[in-house]
C-alpha atoms as a printed R data frame, in Angstrom:
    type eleno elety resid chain resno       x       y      z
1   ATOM     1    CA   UNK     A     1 -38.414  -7.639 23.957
2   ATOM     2    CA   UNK     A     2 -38.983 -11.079 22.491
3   ATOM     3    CA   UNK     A     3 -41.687 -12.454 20.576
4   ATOM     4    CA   UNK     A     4 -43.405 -15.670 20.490
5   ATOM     5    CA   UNK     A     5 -45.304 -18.283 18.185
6   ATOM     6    CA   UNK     A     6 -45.453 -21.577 19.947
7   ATOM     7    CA   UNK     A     7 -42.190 -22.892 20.865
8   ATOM     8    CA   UNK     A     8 -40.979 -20.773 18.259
9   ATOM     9    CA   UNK     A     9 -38.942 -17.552 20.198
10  ATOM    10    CA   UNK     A    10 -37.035 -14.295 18.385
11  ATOM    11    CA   UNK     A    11 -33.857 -12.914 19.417
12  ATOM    12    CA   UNK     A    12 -34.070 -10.313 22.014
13  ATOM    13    CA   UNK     A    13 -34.030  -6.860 20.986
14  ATOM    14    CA   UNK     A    14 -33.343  -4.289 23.516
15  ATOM    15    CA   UNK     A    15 -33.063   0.188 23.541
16  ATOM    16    CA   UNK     A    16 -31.967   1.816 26.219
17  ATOM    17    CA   UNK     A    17 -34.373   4.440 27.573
18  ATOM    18    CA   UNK     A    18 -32.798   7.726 28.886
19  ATOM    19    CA   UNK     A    19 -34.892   9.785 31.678
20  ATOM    20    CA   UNK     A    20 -33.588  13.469 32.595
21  ATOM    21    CA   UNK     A    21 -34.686  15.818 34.921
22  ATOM    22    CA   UNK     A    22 -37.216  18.214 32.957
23  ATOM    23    CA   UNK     A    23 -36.632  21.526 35.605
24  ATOM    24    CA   UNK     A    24 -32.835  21.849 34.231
25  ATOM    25    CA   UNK     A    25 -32.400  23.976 30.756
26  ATOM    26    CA   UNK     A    26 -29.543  24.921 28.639
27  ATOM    27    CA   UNK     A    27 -28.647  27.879 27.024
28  ATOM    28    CA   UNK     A    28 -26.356  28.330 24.207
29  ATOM    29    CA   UNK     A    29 -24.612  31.540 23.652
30  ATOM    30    CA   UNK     A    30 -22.788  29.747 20.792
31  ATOM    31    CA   UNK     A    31 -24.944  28.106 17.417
32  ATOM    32    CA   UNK     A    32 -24.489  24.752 16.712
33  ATOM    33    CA   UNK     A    33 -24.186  23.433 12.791
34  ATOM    34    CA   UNK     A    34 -27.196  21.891 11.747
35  ATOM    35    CA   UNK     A    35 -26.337  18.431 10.321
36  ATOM    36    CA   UNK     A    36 -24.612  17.881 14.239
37  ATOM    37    CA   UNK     A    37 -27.473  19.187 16.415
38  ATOM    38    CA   UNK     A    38 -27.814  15.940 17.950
39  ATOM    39    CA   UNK     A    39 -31.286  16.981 18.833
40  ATOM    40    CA   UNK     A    40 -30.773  20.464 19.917
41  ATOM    41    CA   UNK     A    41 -29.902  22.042 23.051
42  ATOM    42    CA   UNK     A    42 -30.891  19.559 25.598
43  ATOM    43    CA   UNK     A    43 -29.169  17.067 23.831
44  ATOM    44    CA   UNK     A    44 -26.478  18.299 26.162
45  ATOM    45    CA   UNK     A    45 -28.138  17.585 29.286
46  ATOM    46    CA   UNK     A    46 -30.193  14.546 27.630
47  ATOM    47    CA   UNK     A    47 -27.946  11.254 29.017
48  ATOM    48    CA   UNK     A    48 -27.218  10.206 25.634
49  ATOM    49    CA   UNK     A    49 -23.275   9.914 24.940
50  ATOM    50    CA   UNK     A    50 -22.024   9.688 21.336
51  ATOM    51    CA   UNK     A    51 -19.457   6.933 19.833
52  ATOM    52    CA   UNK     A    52 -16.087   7.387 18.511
53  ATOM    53    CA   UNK     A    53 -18.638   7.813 15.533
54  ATOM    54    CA   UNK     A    54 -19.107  11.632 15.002
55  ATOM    55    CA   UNK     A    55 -22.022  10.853 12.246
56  ATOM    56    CA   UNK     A    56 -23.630   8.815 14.962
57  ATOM    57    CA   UNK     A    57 -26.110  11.663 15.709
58  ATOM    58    CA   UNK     A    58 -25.277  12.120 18.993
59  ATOM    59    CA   UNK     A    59 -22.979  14.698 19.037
60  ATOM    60    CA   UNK     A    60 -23.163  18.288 19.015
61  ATOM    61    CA   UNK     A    61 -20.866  20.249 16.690
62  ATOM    62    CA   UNK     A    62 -19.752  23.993 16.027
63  ATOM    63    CA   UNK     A    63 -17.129  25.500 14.137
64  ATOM    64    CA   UNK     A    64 -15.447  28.919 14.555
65  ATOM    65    CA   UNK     A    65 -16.950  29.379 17.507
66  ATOM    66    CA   UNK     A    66 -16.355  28.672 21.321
67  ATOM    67    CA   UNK     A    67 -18.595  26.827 23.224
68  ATOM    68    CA   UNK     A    68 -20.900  28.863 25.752
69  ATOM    69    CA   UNK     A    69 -23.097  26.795 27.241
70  ATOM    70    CA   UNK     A    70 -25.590  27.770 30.540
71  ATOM    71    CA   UNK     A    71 -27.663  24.874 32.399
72  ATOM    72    CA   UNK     A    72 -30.051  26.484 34.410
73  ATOM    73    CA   UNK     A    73 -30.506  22.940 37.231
74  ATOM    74    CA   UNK     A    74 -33.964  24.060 38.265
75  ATOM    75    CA   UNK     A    75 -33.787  23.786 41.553
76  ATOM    76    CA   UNK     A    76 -30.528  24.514 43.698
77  ATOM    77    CA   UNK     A    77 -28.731  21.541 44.485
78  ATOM    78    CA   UNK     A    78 -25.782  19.805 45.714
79  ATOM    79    CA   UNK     A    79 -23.390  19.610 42.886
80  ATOM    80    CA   UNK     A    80 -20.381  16.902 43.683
81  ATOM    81    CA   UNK     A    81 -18.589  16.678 40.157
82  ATOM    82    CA   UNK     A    82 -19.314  17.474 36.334
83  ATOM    83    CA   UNK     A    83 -18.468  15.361 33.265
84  ATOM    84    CA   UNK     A    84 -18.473  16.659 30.259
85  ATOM    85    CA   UNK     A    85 -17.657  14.833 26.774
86  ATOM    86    CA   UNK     A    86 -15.970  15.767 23.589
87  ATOM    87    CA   UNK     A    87 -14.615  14.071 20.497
88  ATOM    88    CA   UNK     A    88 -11.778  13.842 18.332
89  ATOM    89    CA   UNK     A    89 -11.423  12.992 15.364
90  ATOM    90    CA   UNK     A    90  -8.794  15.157 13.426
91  ATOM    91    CA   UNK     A    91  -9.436  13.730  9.915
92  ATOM    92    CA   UNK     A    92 -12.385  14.947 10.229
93  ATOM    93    CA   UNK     A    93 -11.278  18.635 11.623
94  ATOM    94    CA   UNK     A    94 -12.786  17.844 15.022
95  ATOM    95    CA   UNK     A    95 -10.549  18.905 17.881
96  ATOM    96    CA   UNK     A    96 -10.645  18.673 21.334
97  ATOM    97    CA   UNK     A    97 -11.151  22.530 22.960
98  ATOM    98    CA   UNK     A    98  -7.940  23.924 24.277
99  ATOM    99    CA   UNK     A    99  -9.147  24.528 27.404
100 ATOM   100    CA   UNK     A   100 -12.633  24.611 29.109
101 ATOM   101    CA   UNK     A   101 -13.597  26.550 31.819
102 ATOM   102    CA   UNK     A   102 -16.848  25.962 34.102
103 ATOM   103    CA   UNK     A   103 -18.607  28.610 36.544
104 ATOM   104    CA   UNK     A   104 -20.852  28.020 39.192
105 ATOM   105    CA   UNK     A   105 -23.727  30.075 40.448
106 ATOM   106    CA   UNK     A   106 -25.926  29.599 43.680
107 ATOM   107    CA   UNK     A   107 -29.794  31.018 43.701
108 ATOM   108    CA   UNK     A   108 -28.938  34.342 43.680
109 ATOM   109    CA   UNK     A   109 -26.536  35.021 40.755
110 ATOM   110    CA   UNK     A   110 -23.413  34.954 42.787
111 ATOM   111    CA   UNK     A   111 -20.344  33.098 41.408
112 ATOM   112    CA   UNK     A   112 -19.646  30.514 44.063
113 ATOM   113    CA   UNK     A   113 -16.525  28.710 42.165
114 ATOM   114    CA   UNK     A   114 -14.413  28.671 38.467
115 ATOM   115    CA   UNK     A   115 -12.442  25.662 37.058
116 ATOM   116    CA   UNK     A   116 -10.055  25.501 34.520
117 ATOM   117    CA   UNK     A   117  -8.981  22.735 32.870
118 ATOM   118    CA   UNK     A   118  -6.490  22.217 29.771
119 ATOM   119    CA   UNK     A   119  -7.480  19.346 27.680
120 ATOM   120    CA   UNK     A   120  -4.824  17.178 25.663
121 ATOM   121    CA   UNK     A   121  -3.563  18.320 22.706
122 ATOM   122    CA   UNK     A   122  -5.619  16.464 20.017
123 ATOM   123    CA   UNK     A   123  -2.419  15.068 18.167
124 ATOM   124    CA   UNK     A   124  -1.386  14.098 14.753
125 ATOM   125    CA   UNK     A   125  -2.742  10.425 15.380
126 ATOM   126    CA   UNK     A   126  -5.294   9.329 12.644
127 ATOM   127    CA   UNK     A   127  -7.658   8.024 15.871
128 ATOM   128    CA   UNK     A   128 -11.453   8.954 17.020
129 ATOM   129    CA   UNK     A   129 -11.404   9.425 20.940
130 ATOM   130    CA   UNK     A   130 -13.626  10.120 23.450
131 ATOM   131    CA   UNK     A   131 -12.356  12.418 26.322
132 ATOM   132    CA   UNK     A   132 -14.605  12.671 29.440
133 ATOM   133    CA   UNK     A   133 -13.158  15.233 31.848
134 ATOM   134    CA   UNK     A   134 -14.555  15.182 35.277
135 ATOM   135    CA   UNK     A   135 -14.139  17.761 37.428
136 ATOM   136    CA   UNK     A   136 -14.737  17.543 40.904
137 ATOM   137    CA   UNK     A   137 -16.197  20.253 43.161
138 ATOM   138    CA   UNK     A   138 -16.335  18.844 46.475
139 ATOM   139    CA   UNK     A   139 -15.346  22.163 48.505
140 ATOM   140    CA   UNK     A   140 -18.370  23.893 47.157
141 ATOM   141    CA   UNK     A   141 -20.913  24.496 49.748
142 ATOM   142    CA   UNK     A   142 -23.244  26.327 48.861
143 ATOM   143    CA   UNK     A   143 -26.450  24.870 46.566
144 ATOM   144    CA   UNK     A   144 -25.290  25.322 43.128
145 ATOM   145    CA   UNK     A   145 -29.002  26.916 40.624
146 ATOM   146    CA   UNK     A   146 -26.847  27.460 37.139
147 ATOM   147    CA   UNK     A   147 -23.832  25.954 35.497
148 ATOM   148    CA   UNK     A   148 -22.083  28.105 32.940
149 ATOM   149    CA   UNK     A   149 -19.141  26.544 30.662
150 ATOM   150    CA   UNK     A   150 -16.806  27.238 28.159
151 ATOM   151    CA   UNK     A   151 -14.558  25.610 25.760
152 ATOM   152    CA   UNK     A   152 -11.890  27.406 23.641
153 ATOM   153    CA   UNK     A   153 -12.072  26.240 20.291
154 ATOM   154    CA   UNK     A   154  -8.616  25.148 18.827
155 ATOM   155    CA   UNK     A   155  -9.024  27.236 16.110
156 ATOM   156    CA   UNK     A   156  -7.152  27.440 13.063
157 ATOM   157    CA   UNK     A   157  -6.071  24.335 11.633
158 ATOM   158    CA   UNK     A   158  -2.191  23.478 12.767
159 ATOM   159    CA   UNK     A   159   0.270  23.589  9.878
160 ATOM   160    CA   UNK     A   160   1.211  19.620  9.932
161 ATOM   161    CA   UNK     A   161  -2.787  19.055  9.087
162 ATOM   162    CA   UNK     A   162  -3.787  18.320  5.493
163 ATOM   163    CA   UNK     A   163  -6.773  21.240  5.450
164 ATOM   164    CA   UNK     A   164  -4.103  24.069  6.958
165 ATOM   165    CA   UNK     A   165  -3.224  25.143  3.525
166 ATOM   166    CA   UNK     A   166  -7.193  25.534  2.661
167 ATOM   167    CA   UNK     A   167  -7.348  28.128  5.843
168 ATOM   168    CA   UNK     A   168  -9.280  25.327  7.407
169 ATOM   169    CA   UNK     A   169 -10.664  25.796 11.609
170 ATOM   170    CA   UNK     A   170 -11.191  23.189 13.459
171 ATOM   171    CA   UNK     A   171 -14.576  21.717 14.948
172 ATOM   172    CA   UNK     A   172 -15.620  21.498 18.662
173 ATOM   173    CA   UNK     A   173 -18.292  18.100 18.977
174 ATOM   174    CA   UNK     A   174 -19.707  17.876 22.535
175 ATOM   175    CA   UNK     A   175 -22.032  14.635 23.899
176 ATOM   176    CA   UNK     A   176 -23.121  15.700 27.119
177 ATOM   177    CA   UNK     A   177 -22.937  17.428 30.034
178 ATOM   178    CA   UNK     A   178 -23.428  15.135 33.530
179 ATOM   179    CA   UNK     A   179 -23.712  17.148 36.563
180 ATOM   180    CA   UNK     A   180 -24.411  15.076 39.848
């Protein structure tokens, strides 16, 4: 958007607009902490990715507690590959999950197909990092209706960091979850 008097023109200002499909849903069998609700359930499932920035708003984030998410799609569908994103930012106490494991269900309940994935150790390094895992399903057949994941929380803060000696547990922060 611009705007004009005479010959006289503003600098462009843009947004980015972010459309999602209204028939999917997500449950959460976890809670989330409310200063990092990034907008509150959907904002899993809402296209908008978070910055190396955990105060950005954009991420979701939970402590002492696994992730247990369920996206219900709406309609069955073709499901090719899922990307999901988490931050790190050990500073902070946020720490990638240990592992994450996603389930997939066709239109009748049934369990169709499980992945697990480890995810990198988060590391000593004093860094913020995005990690988008994608996992590719392309020997499912079936039309996939719900999407169930989990993410192991690290846990218990690892001796080497500053807030082990304050019994401190790590945070999980998740963006979004891209199924296509």
């Amino acid at each position: 958007m611009i705007a004009r008097d005479g010959d006289k023109k503003s600098p462009v200002v843009t947004t980015a607009f972010y459309k999602y499909d209204k028939n999917m849903t997500v449950t959460l069998g976890h809670s989330y902490a409310n200063e990092y609700s990034a907008g509150g359930n959907d904002a899993l499932i809402d296209g908008m990715r978070g910055t190396e920035d955990f105060r950005s708003g954009a991420w979701q984030g939970t402590q002492n507690e696994d992730l247990d998410v369920t996206i219900d799609l709406g309609n069955p569908r073709t499901v090719n590959n899922v990307i999901v994103g988490f931050l790190k930012d050990q500073r902070s106490w946020i720490f990638w999950p240990r592992t994450i494991t996603f389930e997939f269900y066709n239109e009748n309940g049934k369990l169709v197909k499980v992945i697990n994935r480890d995810l990198p150790e988060t590391g000593k390094d004093e860094v913020s990092k995005v990690f988008r895992p994608r996992l590719e399903t392309p020997d499912i057949n079936d039309k996939i209706k719900f999407i169930k994941m989990k993410a192991t929380t690290y846990g218990k803060l690892p001796e080497w960091h500053l807030g082990h000696p304050f019994d401190g547990t790590s945070w999980i922060f998740i963006d979004e979850i891209n199924v296509n």
